[in-house]
Coordinates of C-alpha atoms in Angstrom, one line a residue:
M852 CA -222.3 -66.3 90.7
K853 CA -224.2 -65.1 88.0
H854 CA -227.0 -67.9 87.8
I855 CA -226.5 -69.9 90.6
Q856 CA -227.2 -69.5 93.9
I857 CA -226.3 -71.5 97.4
K858 CA -228.0 -71.4 100.5
T859 CA -227.1 -74.3 103.3
E860 CA -229.2 -75.5 106.0
D861 CA -228.8 -77.8 108.4
R862 CA -225.7 -79.5 106.6
I863 CA -227.8 -79.3 103.5
A864 CA -226.3 -77.4 100.2
N865 CA -229.3 -76.2 98.1
I866 CA -227.9 -75.1 94.7
F867 CA -230.8 -73.2 92.9
L868 CA -230.7 -72.2 89.1
D869 CA -231.1 -69.2 88.0
R870 CA -231.2 -68.2 84.7
G871 CA -233.8 -66.3 83.2
K872 CA -237.7 -67.6 83.1
S873 CA -236.8 -71.3 82.3
N874 CA -233.1 -72.0 83.4
A875 CA -232.0 -73.1 79.9
M876 CA -228.2 -73.9 80.0
D877 CA -225.3 -72.2 78.2
T878 CA -221.2 -72.9 79.3
V879 CA -221.6 -69.6 82.0
L880 CA -224.6 -71.9 83.8
L881 CA -222.8 -75.2 83.5
E882 CA -219.5 -73.3 84.2
E883 CA -221.2 -72.2 87.4
L884 CA -223.0 -75.8 87.9
N885 CA -219.3 -77.4 87.8
A886 CA -217.6 -75.3 90.0
C887 CA -220.3 -75.9 92.7
I888 CA -220.0 -79.9 92.6
H889 CA -215.9 -79.7 93.4
D890 CA -216.4 -77.2 96.2
L891 CA -219.5 -79.3 98.0
K892 CA -217.7 -82.5 97.2
S893 CA -215.1 -81.7 99.5
D894 CA -216.9 -79.5 101.5
V895 CA -216.9 -81.7 105.0
A896 CA -219.7 -79.4 106.3
I897 CA -221.5 -80.8 103.8
E898 CA -223.6 -83.9 103.8
G899 CA -226.1 -83.7 101.0
V900 CA -227.3 -81.8 98.4
I901 CA -230.7 -80.5 96.6
I902 CA -230.6 -78.6 93.3
H903 CA -234.1 -76.5 92.9
G904 CA -235.2 -75.0 89.8
K905 CA -237.9 -72.5 89.7
E906 CA -241.2 -72.0 90.0
G907 CA -242.3 -73.9 86.3
F908 CA -239.0 -75.1 85.1
F909 CA -236.6 -76.9 86.1
S910 CA -234.3 -76.5 83.7
A911 CA -236.3 -76.3 80.1
G912 CA -232.0 -78.3 78.9
L913 CA -229.9 -76.2 76.5
D914 CA -230.2 -72.4 75.5
L915 CA -230.5 -73.5 71.5
I916 CA -230.8 -69.4 70.9
T917 CA -227.7 -68.4 72.6
L918 CA -226.2 -72.4 71.5
Y919 CA -226.5 -71.5 67.8
E920 CA -224.8 -68.3 68.1
Y921 CA -221.9 -70.3 69.2
N922 CA -218.9 -70.7 66.9
E923 CA -217.0 -73.8 66.6
T924 CA -214.3 -73.6 69.3
E925 CA -217.6 -72.1 71.6
I926 CA -219.8 -75.6 70.9
R927 CA -216.9 -77.6 71.4
D928 CA -216.1 -76.4 74.7
F929 CA -220.1 -76.0 75.4
W930 CA -220.2 -79.5 74.4
S931 CA -217.0 -81.0 76.5
L932 CA -218.1 -79.6 79.5
F933 CA -221.4 -80.7 79.6
F934 CA -220.3 -84.0 79.4
K935 CA -217.7 -83.4 82.1
T936 CA -220.9 -82.0 84.0
T937 CA -222.9 -84.9 83.7
R938 CA -220.4 -87.2 84.6
D939 CA -219.3 -84.8 88.2
L940 CA -222.7 -84.7 88.7
A941 CA -223.3 -88.9 88.5
S942 CA -220.4 -89.5 90.3
F943 CA -220.8 -87.5 92.9
P944 CA -219.8 -89.3 96.0
K945 CA -222.9 -87.4 98.8
P946 CA -226.5 -87.8 98.3
I947 CA -228.4 -85.7 95.8
V948 CA -231.7 -84.9 95.2
S949 CA -233.3 -82.7 92.8
A950 CA -236.5 -80.3 93.4
I951 CA -238.1 -80.3 89.7
S952 CA -240.1 -77.6 90.1
G953 CA -241.8 -77.8 86.4
H954 CA -240.5 -78.6 83.0
S955 CA -237.3 -80.6 82.4
P956 CA -237.2 -81.5 79.4
A957 CA -233.8 -82.7 77.6
G958 CA -230.9 -81.2 79.3
G959 CA -233.3 -80.3 82.1
C960 CA -233.8 -83.9 82.4
V961 CA -230.2 -85.2 82.1
I962 CA -229.2 -82.7 85.3
A963 CA -232.2 -84.3 87.6
I964 CA -231.1 -88.4 85.9
C965 CA -227.6 -87.8 87.5
C966 CA -228.9 -87.7 91.6
D967 CA -230.2 -90.2 93.5
Y968 CA -233.6 -89.1 93.4
R969 CA -236.2 -87.2 92.2
I970 CA -238.8 -85.1 93.4
M971 CA -241.4 -83.6 90.9
A972 CA -243.9 -81.0 91.0
E973 CA -247.2 -81.7 90.3
G974 CA -249.1 -79.9 87.3
N975 CA -248.8 -79.5 83.6
F976 CA -245.1 -80.3 83.2
I977 CA -243.4 -82.6 81.4
I978 CA -239.9 -84.5 81.6
G979 CA -237.9 -86.4 79.5
L980 CA -235.1 -86.5 76.3
N981 CA -236.3 -85.6 73.3
E982 CA -233.2 -84.7 71.5
I983 CA -234.4 -86.8 68.6
P984 CA -237.1 -85.0 67.3
V985 CA -235.1 -81.2 67.5
G986 CA -232.5 -83.2 65.2
L987 CA -229.6 -84.2 68.5
I988 CA -227.4 -86.7 68.1
V989 CA -228.4 -89.0 71.5
P990 CA -225.1 -90.3 73.0
E991 CA -224.6 -93.7 73.5
S992 CA -223.7 -92.5 77.4
I993 CA -226.5 -90.8 77.8
F994 CA -229.0 -94.0 76.8
H995 CA -226.7 -96.1 79.6
L996 CA -227.6 -93.1 82.2
Y997 CA -231.1 -93.0 81.3
S998 CA -231.6 -96.7 80.9
F999 CA -229.8 -97.2 84.8
W1000 CA -234.1 -95.6 85.6
L1001 CA -236.0 -96.7 82.9
G1002 CA -234.7 -100.3 81.8
K1003 CA -233.2 -100.6 78.3
G1004 CA -236.3 -101.3 76.7
N1005 CA -238.0 -98.5 78.2
A1006 CA -234.8 -95.5 77.2
Y1007 CA -234.9 -97.2 73.8
R1008 CA -238.4 -96.3 73.1
F1009 CA -239.1 -92.9 74.9
L1010 CA -235.5 -91.6 73.0
L1011 CA -236.2 -93.0 69.7
E1012 CA -239.7 -91.4 69.7
G1013 CA -238.3 -88.7 72.2
K1014 CA -241.4 -89.1 74.5
L1015 CA -242.4 -86.2 77.2
L1016 CA -243.8 -87.6 80.2
S1017 CA -245.8 -86.1 82.5
P1018 CA -245.0 -86.1 86.5
Q1019 CA -248.0 -89.1 87.1
E1020 CA -246.3 -90.7 84.3
A1021 CA -242.8 -90.3 85.1
L1022 CA -243.4 -91.4 88.8
T1023 CA -244.9 -94.8 87.3
V1024 CA -242.0 -95.7 85.2
G1025 CA -239.8 -94.7 87.8
L1026 CA -238.1 -92.1 86.5
V1027 CA -238.9 -89.7 88.9
D1028 CA -239.3 -90.9 93.0
E1029 CA -242.2 -88.7 93.9
V1030 CA -244.8 -86.1 93.2
V1031 CA -245.8 -83.7 95.7
P1032 CA -247.4 -80.2 94.8
A1033 CA -245.2 -78.1 94.1
N1034 CA -245.3 -76.5 97.8
A1035 CA -243.7 -79.4 99.4
I1036 CA -240.9 -79.6 97.0
H1037 CA -238.7 -78.3 99.0
T1038 CA -239.8 -80.1 102.3
A1039 CA -240.0 -83.7 100.4
A1040 CA -236.6 -83.0 98.8
L1041 CA -235.1 -82.4 102.4
R1042 CA -236.8 -85.2 103.9
R1043 CA -235.5 -88.0 101.0
I1044 CA -232.1 -86.8 101.5
K1045 CA -232.2 -86.8 105.2
S1046 CA -233.8 -90.7 105.2
V1047 CA -230.2 -91.4 104.2
T1048 CA -227.6 -88.8 105.6
Q1049 CA -228.5 -90.9 108.9
F1050 CA -226.2 -93.2 107.6
D1051 CA -222.8 -94.1 108.2
K1052 CA -221.2 -91.5 105.5
E1053 CA -218.4 -93.6 103.9
T1054 CA -220.7 -97.0 103.6
W1055 CA -222.9 -95.3 101.4
K1056 CA -220.5 -93.3 99.6
T1057 CA -218.4 -96.4 98.9
C1058 CA -222.2 -98.3 97.8
K1059 CA -223.5 -95.8 95.7
L1060 CA -220.4 -95.3 93.4
N1061 CA -219.9 -99.4 93.1
F1062 CA -223.1 -99.9 92.1
R1063 CA -223.1 -97.0 89.4
K1064 CA -219.1 -98.1 88.5
E1065 CA -220.2 -99.7 85.2
L1066 CA -222.5 -96.5 84.7
L1067 CA -219.6 -94.5 85.3
E1068 CA -217.6 -96.1 83.5
N1069 CA -220.0 -95.7 80.4
L1070 CA -220.3 -91.8 81.2
G1071 CA -216.9 -91.2 80.7
A1072 CA -216.2 -93.3 77.5
K1073 CA -215.4 -92.4 74.0
K1074 CA -216.1 -88.4 74.7
E1075 CA -214.0 -87.3 72.0
E1076 CA -215.7 -89.5 69.8
T1077 CA -218.9 -88.6 70.8
I1078 CA -218.6 -84.4 70.6
E1079 CA -217.5 -84.8 67.0
K1080 CA -220.3 -87.1 66.2
I1081 CA -222.5 -84.7 67.9
L1082 CA -220.4 -81.2 66.2
E1083 CA -221.1 -82.9 63.3
Q1084 CA -224.6 -83.6 63.1
W1085 CA -224.6 -80.4 64.6
W1086 CA -223.4 -77.9 61.8
K1087 CA -225.5 -80.2 59.2
P1088 CA -227.8 -77.7 57.1
S1089 CA -230.7 -80.1 57.8
T1090 CA -230.3 -79.2 61.7
R1091 CA -229.4 -75.9 61.3
S1092 CA -233.1 -75.5 59.5
I1093 CA -234.9 -77.6 62.7
L1094 CA -232.9 -75.2 65.0
K1095 CA -233.5 -72.1 63.2
T1096 CA -237.3 -73.3 63.5
I1097 CA -237.5 -73.9 67.1
I1098 CA -235.8 -70.5 67.9
H1099 CA -237.9 -68.8 65.7
N1100 CA -241.1 -70.2 67.5
L1101 CA -239.2 -69.7 71.1
T1102 CA -238.5 -65.8 70.1
N1103 CA -242.0 -65.6 68.9
K1104 CA -243.9 -67.1 72.7
T1105 CA -241.9 -64.7 74.6
K1106 CA -243.3 -61.8 72.3

């Protein structure tokens, strides 16, 4: 694969996101992640999964520089794949942990909150959903996913202001489960996942999917209608202007 590496240890699959400095998401990264999840779901030799970022970044979210240049078909395909990947991650029947090694805003946060547990590195990092300030619509399905962990009140307030949280703030509100030194994140994630793989596999899987039944129904509902609304907003001149300014700032930072 081009942007993903997989290493297995003691029946645990470690998925390493590896696209550029910040693991920003394009169609190829999502295709590969989705293919990994599909294969690991049916692999009887794998008992659980840990998703890793890289030093300083779990994922910066959508690669706006690349997505801005997508044509109508490409951007529609991207959003369809994004929602499919979100639901496939959230419905993954085995324990799955995100090892959040750094910044994880927007789409990076979405990947993390699909998982059962989140371990985040200490440091000057941020996590949260800041789509509204960027000019992007937050679908109802993502609100349900966010509120699954934060409660509806916090999810509502945080989304409307595009709030990004520090690791300690995220721990306080339940967005992450643990905050550890960066060099201990893999050990902590492995310990967390091993704490549940000792249970009867079928019992654990059945309970997980039962507890997430309403969430998964919401993630699968009104997909086409949601994509239409996102695309309508995506192509508006006001949104394109905001995105162009963000891309200009991002490009200047890398020079």
